[in-house]
mmCIF file of C-alpha atoms and ligand atoms in Angstrom:
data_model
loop_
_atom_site.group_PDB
_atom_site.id
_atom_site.type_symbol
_atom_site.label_atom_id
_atom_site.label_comp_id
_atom_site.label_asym_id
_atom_site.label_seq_id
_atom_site.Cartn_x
_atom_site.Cartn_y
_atom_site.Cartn_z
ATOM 1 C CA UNK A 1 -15.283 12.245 33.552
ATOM 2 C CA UNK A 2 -18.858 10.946 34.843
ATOM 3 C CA UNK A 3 -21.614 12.131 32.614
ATOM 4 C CA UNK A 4 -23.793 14.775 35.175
ATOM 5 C CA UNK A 5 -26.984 13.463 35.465
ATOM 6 C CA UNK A 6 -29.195 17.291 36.130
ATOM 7 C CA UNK A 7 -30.251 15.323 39.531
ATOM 8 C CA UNK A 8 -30.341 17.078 42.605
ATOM 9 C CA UNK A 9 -29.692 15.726 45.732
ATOM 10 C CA UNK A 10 -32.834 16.826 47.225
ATOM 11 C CA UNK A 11 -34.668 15.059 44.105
ATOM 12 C CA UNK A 12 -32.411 11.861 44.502
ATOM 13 C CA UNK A 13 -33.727 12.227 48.545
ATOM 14 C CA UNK A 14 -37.056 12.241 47.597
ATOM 15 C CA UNK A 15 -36.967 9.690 44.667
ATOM 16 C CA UNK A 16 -35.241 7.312 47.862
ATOM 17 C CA UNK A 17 -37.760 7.866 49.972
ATOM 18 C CA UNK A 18 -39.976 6.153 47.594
ATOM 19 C CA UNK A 19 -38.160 2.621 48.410
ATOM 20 C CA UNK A 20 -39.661 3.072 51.961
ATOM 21 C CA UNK A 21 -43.459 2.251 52.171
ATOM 22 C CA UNK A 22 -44.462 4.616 55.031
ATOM 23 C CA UNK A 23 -41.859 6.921 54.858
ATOM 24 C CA UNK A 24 -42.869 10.636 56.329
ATOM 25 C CA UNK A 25 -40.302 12.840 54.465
ATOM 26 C CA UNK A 26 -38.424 13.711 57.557
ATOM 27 C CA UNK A 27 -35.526 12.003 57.187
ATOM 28 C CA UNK A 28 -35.427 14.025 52.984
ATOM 29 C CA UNK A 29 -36.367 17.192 54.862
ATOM 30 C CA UNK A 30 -33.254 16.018 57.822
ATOM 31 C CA UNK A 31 -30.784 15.563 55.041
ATOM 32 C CA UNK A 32 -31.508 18.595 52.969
ATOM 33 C CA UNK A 33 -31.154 21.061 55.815
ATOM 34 C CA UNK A 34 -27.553 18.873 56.331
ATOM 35 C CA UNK A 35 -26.813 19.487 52.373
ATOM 36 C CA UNK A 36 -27.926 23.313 53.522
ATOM 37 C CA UNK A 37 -24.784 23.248 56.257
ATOM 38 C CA UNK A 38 -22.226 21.614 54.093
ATOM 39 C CA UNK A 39 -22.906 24.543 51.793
ATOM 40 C CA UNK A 40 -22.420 27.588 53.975
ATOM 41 C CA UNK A 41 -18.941 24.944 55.704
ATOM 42 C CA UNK A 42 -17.848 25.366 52.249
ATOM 43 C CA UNK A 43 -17.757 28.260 51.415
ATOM 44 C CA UNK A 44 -16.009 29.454 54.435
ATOM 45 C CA UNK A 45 -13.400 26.593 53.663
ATOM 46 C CA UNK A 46 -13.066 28.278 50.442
ATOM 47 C CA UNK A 47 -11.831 31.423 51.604
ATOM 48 C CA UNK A 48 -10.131 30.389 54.976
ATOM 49 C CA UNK A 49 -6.941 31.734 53.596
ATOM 50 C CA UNK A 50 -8.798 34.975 53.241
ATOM 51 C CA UNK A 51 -11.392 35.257 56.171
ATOM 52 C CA UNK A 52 -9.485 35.195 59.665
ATOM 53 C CA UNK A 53 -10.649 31.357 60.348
ATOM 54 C CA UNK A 54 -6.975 29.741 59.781
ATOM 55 C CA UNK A 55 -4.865 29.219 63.471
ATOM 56 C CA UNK A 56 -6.567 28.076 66.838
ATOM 57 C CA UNK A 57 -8.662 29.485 68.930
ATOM 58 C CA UNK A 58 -7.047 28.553 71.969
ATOM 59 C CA UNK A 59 -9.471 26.810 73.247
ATOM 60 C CA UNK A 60 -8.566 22.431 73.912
ATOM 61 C CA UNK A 61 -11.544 20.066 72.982
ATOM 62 C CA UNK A 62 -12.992 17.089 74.723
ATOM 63 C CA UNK A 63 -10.096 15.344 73.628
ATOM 64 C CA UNK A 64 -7.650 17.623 74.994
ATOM 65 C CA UNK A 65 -6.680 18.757 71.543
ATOM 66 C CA UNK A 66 -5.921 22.545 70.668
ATOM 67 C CA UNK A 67 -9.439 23.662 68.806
ATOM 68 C CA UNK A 68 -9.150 25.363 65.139
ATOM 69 C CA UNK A 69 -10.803 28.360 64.632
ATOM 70 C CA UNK A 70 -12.798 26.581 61.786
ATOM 71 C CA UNK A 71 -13.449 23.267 63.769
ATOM 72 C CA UNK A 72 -15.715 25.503 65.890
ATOM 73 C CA UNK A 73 -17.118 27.492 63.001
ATOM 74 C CA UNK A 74 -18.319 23.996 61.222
ATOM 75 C CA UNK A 75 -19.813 23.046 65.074
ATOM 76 C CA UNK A 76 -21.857 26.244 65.340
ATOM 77 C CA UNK A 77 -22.626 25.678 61.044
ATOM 78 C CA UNK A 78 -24.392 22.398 61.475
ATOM 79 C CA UNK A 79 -26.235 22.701 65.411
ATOM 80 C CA UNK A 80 -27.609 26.118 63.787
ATOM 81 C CA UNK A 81 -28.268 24.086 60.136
ATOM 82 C CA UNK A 82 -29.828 21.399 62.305
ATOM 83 C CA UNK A 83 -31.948 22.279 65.604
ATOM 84 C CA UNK A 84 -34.958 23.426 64.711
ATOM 85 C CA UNK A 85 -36.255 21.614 61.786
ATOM 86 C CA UNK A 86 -38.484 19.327 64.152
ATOM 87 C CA UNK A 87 -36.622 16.033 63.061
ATOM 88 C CA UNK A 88 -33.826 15.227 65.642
ATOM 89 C CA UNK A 89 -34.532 14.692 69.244
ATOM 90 C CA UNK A 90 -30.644 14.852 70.246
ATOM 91 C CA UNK A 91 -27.483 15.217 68.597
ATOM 92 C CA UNK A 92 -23.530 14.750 69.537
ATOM 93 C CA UNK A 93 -20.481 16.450 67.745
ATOM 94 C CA UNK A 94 -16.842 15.894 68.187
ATOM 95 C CA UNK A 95 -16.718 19.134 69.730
ATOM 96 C CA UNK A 96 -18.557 18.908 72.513
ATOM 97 C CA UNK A 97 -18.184 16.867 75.424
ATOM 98 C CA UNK A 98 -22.085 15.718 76.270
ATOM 99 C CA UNK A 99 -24.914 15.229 74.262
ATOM 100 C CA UNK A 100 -26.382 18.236 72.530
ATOM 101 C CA UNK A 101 -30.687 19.018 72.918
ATOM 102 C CA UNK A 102 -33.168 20.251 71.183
ATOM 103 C CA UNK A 103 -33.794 23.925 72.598
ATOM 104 C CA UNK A 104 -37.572 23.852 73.938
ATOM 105 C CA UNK A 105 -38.702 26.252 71.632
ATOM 106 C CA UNK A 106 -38.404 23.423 68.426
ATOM 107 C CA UNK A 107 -40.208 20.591 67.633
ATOM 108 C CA UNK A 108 -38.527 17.314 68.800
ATOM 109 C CA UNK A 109 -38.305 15.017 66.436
ATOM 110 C CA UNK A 110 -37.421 10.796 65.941
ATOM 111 C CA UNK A 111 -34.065 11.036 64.471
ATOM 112 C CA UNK A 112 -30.523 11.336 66.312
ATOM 113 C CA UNK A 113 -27.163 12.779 64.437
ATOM 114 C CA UNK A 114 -23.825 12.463 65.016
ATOM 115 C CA UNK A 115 -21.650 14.264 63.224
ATOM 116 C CA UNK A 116 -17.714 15.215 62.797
ATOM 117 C CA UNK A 117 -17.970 19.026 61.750
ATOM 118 C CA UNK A 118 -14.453 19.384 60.285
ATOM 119 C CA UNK A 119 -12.616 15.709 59.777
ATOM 120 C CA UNK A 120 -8.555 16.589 59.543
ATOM 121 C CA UNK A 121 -8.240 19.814 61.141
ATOM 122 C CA UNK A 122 -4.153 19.213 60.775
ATOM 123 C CA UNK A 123 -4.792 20.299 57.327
ATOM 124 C CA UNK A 124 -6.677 22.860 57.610
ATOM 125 C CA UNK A 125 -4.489 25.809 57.383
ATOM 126 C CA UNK A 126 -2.272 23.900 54.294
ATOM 127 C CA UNK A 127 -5.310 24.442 52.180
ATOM 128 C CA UNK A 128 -4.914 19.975 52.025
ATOM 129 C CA UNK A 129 -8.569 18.523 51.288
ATOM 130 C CA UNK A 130 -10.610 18.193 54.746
ATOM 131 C CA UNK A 131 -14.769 16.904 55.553
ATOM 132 C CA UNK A 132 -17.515 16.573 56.925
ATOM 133 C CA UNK A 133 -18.824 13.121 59.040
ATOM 134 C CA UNK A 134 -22.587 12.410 59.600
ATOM 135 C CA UNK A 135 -23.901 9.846 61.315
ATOM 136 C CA UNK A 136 -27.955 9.422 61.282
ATOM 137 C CA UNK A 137 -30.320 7.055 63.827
ATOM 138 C CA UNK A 138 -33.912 6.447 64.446
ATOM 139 C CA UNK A 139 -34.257 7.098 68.495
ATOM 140 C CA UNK A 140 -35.117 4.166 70.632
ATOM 141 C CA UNK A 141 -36.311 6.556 73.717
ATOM 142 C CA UNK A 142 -40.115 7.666 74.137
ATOM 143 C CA UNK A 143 -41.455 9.720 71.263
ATOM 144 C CA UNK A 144 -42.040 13.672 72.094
ATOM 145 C CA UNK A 145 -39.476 13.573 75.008
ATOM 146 C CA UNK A 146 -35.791 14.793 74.601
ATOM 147 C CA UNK A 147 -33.976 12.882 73.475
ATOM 148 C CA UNK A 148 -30.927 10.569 75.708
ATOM 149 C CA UNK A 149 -27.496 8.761 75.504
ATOM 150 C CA UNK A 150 -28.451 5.820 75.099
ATOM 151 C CA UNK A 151 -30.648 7.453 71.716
ATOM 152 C CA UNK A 152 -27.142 7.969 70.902
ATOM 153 C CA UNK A 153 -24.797 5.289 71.641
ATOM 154 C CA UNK A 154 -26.319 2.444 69.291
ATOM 155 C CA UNK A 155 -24.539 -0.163 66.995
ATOM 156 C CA UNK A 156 -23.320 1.039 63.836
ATOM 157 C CA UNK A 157 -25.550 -1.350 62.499
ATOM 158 C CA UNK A 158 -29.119 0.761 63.170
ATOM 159 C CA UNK A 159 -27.645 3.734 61.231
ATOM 160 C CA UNK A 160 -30.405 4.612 58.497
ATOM 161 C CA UNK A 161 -27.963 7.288 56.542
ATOM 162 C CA UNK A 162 -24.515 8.033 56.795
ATOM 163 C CA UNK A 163 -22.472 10.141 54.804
ATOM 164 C CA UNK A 164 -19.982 12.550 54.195
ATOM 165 C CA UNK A 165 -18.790 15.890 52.752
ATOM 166 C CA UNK A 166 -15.073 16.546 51.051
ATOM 167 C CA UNK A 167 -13.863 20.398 50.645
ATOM 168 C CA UNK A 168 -11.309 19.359 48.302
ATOM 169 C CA UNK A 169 -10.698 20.527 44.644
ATOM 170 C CA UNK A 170 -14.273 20.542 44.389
ATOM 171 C CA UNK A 171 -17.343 20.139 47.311
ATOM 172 C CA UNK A 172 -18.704 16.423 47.257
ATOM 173 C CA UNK A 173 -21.079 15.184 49.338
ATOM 174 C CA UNK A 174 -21.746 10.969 49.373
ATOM 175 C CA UNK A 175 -24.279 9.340 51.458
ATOM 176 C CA UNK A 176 -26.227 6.425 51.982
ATOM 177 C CA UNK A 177 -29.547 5.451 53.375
ATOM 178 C CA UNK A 178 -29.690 1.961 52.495
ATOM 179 C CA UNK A 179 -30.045 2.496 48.712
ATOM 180 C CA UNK A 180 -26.532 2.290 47.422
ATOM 181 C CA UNK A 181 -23.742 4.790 47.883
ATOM 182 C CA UNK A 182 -24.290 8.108 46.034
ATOM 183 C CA UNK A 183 -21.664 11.252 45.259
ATOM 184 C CA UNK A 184 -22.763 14.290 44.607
ATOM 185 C CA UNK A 185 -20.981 17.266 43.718
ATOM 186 C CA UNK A 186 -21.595 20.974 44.653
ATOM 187 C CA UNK A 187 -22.122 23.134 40.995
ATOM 188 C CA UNK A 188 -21.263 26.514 42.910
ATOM 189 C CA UNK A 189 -22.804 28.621 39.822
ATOM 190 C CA UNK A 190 -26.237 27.638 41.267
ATOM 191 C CA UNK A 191 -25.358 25.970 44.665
ATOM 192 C CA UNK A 192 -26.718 22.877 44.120
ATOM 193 C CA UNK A 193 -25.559 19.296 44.384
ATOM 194 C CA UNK A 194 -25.603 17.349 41.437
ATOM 195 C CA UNK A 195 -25.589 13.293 40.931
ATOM 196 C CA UNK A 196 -22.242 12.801 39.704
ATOM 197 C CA UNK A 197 -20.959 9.410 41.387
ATOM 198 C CA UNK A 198 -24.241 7.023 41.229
ATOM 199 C CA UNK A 199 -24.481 4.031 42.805
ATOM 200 C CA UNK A 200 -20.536 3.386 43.808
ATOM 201 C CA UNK A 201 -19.217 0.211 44.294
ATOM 202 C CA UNK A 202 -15.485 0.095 45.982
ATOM 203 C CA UNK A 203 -13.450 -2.040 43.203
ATOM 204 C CA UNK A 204 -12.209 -5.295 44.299
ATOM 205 C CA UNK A 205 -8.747 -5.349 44.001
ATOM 206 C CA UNK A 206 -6.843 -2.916 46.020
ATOM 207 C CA UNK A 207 -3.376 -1.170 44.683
ATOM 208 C CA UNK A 208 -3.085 1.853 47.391
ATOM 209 C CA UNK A 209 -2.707 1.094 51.092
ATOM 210 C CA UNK A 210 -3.109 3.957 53.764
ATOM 211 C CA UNK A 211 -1.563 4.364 56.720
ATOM 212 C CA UNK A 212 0.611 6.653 58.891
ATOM 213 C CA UNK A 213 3.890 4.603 58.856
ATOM 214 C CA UNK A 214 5.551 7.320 61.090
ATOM 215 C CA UNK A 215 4.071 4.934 63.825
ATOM 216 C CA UNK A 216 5.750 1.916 62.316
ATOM 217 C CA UNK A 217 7.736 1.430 65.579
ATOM 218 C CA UNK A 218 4.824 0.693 67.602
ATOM 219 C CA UNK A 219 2.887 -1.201 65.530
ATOM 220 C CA UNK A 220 1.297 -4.850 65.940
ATOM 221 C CA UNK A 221 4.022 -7.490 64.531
ATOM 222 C CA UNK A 222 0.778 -8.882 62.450
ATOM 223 C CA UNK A 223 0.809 -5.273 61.232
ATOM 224 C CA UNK A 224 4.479 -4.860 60.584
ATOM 225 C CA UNK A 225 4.586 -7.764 58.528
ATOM 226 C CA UNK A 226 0.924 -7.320 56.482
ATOM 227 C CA UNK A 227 2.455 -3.514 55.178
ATOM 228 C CA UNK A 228 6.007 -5.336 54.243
ATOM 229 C CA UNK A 229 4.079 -7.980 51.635
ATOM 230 C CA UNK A 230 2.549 -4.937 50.195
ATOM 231 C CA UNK A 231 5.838 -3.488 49.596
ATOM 232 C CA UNK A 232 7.172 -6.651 47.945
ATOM 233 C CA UNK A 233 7.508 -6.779 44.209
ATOM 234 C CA UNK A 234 4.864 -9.625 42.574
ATOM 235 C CA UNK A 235 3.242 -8.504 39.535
ATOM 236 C CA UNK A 236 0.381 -11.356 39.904
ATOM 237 C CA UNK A 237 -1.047 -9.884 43.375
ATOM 238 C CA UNK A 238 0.021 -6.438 41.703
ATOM 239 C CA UNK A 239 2.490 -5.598 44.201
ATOM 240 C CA UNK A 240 4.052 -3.510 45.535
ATOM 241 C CA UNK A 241 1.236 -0.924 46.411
ATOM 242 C CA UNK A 242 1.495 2.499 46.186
ATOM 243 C CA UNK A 243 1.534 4.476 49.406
ATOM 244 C CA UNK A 244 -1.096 7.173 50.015
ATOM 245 C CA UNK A 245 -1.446 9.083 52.984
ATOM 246 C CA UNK A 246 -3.539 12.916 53.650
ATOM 247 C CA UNK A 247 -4.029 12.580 57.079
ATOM 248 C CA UNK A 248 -7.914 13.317 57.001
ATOM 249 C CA UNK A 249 -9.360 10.224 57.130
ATOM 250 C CA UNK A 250 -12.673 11.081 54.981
ATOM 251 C CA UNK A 251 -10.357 12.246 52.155
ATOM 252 C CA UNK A 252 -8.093 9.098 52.422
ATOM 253 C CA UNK A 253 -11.139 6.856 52.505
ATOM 254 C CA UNK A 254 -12.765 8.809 49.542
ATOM 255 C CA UNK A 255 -10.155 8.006 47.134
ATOM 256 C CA UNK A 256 -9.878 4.526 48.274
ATOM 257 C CA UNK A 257 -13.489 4.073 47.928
ATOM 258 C CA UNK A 258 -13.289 5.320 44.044
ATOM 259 C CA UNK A 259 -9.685 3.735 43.234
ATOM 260 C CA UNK A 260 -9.736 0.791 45.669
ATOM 261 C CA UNK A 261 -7.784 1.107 48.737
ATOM 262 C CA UNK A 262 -7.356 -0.020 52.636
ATOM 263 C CA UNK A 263 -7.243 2.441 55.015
ATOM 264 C CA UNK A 264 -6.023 2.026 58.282
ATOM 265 C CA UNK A 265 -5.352 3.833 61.631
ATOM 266 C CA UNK A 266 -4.319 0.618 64.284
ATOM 267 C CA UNK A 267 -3.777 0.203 67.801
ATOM 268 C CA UNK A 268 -0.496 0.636 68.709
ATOM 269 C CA UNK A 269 1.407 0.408 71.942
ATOM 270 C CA UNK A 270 1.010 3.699 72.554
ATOM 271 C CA UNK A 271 -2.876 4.497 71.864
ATOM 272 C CA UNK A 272 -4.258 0.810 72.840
ATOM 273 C CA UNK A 273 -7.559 1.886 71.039
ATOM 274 C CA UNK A 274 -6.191 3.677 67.953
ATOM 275 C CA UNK A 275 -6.671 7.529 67.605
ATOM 276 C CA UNK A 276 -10.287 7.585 65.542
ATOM 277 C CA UNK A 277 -13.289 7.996 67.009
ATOM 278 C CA UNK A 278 -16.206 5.002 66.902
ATOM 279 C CA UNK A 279 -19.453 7.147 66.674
ATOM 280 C CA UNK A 280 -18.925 10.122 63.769
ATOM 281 C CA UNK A 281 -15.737 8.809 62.121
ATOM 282 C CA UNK A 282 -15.860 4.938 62.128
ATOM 283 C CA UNK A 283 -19.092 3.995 62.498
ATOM 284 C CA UNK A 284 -20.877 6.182 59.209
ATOM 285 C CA UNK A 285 -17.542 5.627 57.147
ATOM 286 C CA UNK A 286 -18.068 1.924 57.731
ATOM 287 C CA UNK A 287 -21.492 1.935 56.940
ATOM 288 C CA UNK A 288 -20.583 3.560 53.641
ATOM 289 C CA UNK A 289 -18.055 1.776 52.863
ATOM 290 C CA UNK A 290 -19.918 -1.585 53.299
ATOM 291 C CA UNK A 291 -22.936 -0.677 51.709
ATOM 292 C CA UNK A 292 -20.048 -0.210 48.316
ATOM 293 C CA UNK A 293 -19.101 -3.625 48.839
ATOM 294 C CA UNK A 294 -15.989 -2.750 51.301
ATOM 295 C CA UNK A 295 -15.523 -4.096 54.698
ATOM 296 C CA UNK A 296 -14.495 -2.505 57.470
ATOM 297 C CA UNK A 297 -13.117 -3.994 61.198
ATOM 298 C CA UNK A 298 -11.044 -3.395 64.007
ATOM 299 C CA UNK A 299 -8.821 -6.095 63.003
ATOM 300 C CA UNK A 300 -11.308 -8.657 64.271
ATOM 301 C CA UNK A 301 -14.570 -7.811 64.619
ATOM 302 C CA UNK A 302 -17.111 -5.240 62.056
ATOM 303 C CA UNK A 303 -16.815 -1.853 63.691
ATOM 304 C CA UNK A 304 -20.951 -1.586 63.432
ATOM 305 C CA UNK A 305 -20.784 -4.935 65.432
ATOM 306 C CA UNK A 306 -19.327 -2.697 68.331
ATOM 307 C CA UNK A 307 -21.742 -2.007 71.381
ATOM 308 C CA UNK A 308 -20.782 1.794 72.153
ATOM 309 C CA UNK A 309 -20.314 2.329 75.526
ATOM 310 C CA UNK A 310 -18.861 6.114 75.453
ATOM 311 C CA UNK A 311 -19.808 8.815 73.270
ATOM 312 C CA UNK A 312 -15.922 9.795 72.524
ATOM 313 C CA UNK A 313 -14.413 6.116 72.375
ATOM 314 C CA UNK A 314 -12.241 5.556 70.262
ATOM 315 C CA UNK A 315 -11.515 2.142 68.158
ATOM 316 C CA UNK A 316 -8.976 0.374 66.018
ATOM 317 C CA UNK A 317 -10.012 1.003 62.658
ATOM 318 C CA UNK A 318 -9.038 -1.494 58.769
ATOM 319 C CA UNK A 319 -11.696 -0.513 56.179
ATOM 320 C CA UNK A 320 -11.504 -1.064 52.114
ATOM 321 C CA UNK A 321 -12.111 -3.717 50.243
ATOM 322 C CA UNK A 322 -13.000 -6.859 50.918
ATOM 323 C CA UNK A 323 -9.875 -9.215 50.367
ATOM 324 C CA UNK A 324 -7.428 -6.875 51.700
ATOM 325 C CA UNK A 325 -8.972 -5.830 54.702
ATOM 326 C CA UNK A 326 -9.488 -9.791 55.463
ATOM 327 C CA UNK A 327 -5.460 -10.144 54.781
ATOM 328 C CA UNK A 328 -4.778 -7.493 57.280
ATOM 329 C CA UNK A 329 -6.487 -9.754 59.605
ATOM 330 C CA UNK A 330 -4.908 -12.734 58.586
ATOM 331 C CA UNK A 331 -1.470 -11.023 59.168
ATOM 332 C CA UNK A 332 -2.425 -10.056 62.666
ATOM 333 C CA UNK A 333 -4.277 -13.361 63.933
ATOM 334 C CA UNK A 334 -1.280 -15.392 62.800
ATOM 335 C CA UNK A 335 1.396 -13.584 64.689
ATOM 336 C CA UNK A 336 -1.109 -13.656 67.980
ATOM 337 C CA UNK A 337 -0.908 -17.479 67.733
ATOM 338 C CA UNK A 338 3.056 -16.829 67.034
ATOM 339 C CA UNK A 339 3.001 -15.381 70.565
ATOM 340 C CA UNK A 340 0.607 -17.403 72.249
ATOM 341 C CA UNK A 341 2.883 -20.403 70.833
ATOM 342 C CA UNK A 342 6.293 -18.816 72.486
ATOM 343 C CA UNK A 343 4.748 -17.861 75.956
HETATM 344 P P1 LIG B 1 -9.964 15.137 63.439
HETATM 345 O O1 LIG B 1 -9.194 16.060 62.597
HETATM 346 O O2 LIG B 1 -11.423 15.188 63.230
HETATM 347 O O3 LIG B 1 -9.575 15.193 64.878
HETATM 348 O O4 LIG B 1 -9.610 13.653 62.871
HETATM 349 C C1 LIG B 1 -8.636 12.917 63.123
HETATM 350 C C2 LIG B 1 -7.663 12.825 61.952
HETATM 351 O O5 LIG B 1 -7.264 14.073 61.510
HETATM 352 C C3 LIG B 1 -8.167 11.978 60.778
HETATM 353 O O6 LIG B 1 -8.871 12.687 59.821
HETATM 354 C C4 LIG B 1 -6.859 11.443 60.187
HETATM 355 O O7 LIG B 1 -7.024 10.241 59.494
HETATM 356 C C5 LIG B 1 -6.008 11.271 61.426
HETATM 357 O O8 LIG B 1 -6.542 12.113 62.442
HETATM 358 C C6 LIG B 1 -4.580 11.657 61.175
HETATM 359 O O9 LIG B 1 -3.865 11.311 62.331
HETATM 360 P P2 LIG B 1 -2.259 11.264 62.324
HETATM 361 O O10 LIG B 1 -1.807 12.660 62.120
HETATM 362 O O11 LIG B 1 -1.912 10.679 63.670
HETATM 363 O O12 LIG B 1 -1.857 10.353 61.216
#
């Protein structure tokens, strides 16, 4: 059990912002008011079974996906967390279809956020451990004017924080903003986030692989073949691996960042681009992930290498560590020749 450190995350924020000559506090102040919505999120996850939040609401998304009653309530949670503390100039959730603004009456500020309110709705109403995706950018458009699009749809690679929240057996909230990858974890005697994961590092060697096989059928031969070696017995590359599957990605990719682990949601020849969306799921759990020493690709190139071009796109998406996500790879380029060879 990791020895609590009595550090606050809005201490830890501040201590951070130390590492950046010039900083102005607003990206502490941004984060705080996000640590202020993952609060409120979970306590209403806490009691869905109680408070009439489980079920739909009817309503289809921007994705044409039936809307849970709690997807909407994290939405309204973090726009009403986040619009008027003068520090964002434009925002985007899974949620909603275009770009969100500023309402006149609040400051606009230099920083965009993307965010995923409520990552693996599907288990929502099982009570099965469900998040929280963030997503933070400095704005390229004019200072002072609202904010645009194209403030949103930047390479992965200009994030300055990223992070997460996990309503599981207990709150935690990791994040990054270029200073290592830090877990807190929400003491709900005295609402506060405490350092309790400092400074993670994914380990090296894998032993859990994640991945919906139900889609086995459709998969990439590459693919087929990677996910059979890891079912072989060989105790030096410590095979087999063990199977491990929730079906919300920022769960699945929590535990593999602790215990080692690849996570994976493909292409297939039925969803060409995968299911996962590039701009609040991939993009900040890549930048986490790497910045703990993982990789993360979409099977050839790093998914913060990816120019954006829609706000919704979705991508391919093999993150973990290192040497398995480059085996993955391997797998899948060889078989490509395979077929290039036959035609
Ligand atoms: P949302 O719940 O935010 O739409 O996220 C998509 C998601 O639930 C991921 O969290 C998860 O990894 C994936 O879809 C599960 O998909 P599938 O049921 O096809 O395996």
């Amino acid at each position: 059990m990791p020895k609590l450190k009595f550090m606050t995350l809005a201490r830890h924020i501040i201590e951070g912002e130390k590492l950046h000559p010039g900083a102005t506090g607003e990206l502490s102040k941004l984060l705080s008011d996000l640590s202020l919505a993952a609060k409120v999120i979970s306590l209403e996850v806490n009691k869905a079974g109680l408070a009439d939040i489980l079920g739909f609401t009817g309503d289809n998304n921007v994705h044409g996906e039936q809307v849970k009653k709690l997807d909407i309530y994290a939405h309204d949670m973090m726009i009403r967390a986040m619009d008027h503390g003068g520090h964002l100039c434009i925002m985007a959730s899974e949620e909603e279809e275009d770009i969100i603004h500023i309402p006149n009456r609040f400051r606009i500020g230099k920083y965009v956020l993307l965010f995923d309110p409520l990552d693996g709705s599907s288990n929502i109403d099982a009570n099965i451990s469900i998040g929280t995706i963030f997503s933070i950018y400095r704005r390229i458009s004019p200072e002072g004017e609202p904010g645009t699009l194209e403030d949103c749809l930047q390479q992965g690679l200009n994030q300055v924080a990223a992070g997460y929240i996990v309503y599981g057996s207990s709150t935690i909230l990791v994040y990054t903003a270029g200073h290592g990858v830090h877990g807190f974890t929400l003491d709900p005697a005295f609402g506060e986030f405490l350092l309790s994961h400092e400074d993670i590092k994914t380990p090296k060697k894998s032993k859990i692989y994640s991945i919906n096989e139900g889609n086995y059928k459709y998969w990439h031969p590459g693919l087929k073949k990677y996910i059979k070696y890891l079912q072989e017995e060989d105790e030096a590359t410590e095979r087999p691996y063990s199977s491990r599957y929730i079906g919300s990605m920022v769960a699945d990719i929590h535990r593999n960042l602790l215990f080692g682990g690849i996570f994976m949601y493909p292409a297939d020849s039925r969803n060409p681009n995968g299911k996962l969306r590039l701009m609040y799921e991939c993009n900040p759990m890549s930048f986490i992930v790497e910045a703990a020493g993982g990789r993360a690709t979409n099977g050839k190139k790093r998914i913060l290498e990816i120019q954006p071009t829609s706000l919704h796109e979705r991508t391919p998406i093999f993150i973990g560590n290192e040497e398995d996500v480059k085996l993955v790879e391997e797998f899948m380029a060889k078989e490509e020749v395979q077929v290039q060879v036959q035609e």
